[in-house]
């Protein structure tokens, strides 16, 4: 599979006369950090929602 991909890259370079500028480099560390921040934010929102629900339930008891 990798061999075929390399051959396709070489063919692309020969036909276009340049490198493939459509490739996207993904910084996995940054992506992982953003995922952790998103999950932490969602968890905090759920905790706050449960806390508010408990306070409302206690108030109307």
XYZ file of C-alpha atoms in Angstrom:
61
model
C 0.000 0.000 0.000
C 2.798 2.426 0.914
C 4.707 1.440 -2.220
C 1.688 2.212 -4.355
C 1.204 5.555 -2.623
C 4.845 6.481 -3.220
C 4.543 5.554 -6.892
C 1.412 7.676 -7.208
C 3.251 10.601 -5.587
C 6.133 10.211 -8.045
C 3.705 10.038 -10.963
C 1.896 13.144 -9.708
C 5.181 15.019 -9.377
C 6.258 14.028 -12.886
C 2.936 14.996 -14.453
C 2.495 18.302 -12.637
C 6.136 19.257 -12.284
C 5.835 19.921 -8.578
C 4.977 18.692 -5.137
C 1.434 17.916 -4.009
C 0.353 21.088 -2.222
C -3.017 19.659 -1.216
C -1.595 17.557 1.603
C -2.603 18.688 5.078
C -0.268 18.254 8.023
C -2.132 17.572 11.255
C -0.482 18.399 14.558
C -1.694 15.462 16.653
C -0.578 17.039 19.932
C -2.644 20.153 19.240
C -5.615 18.063 18.120
C -5.388 15.954 21.285
C -5.234 19.078 23.458
C -8.278 20.544 21.741
C -10.152 17.262 22.229
C -9.325 17.225 25.952
C -10.462 20.840 26.326
C -13.729 20.088 24.525
C -14.411 17.014 26.681
C -13.596 18.901 29.890
C -15.924 21.712 28.858
C -18.761 19.294 28.111
C -18.252 17.496 31.433
C -18.271 20.807 33.315
C -21.530 21.786 31.606
C -23.154 18.474 32.549
C -22.030 18.838 36.172
C -23.414 22.380 36.337
C -26.696 21.256 34.775
C -27.077 18.462 37.346
C -26.231 20.879 40.171
C -28.866 23.372 39.006
C -31.429 20.570 38.638
C -30.713 19.420 42.200
C -31.028 22.961 43.568
C -34.352 23.471 41.768
C -35.634 20.116 43.033
C -34.628 20.968 46.623
C -36.279 24.394 46.393
C -39.656 22.964 45.319
C -39.702 20.094 47.823
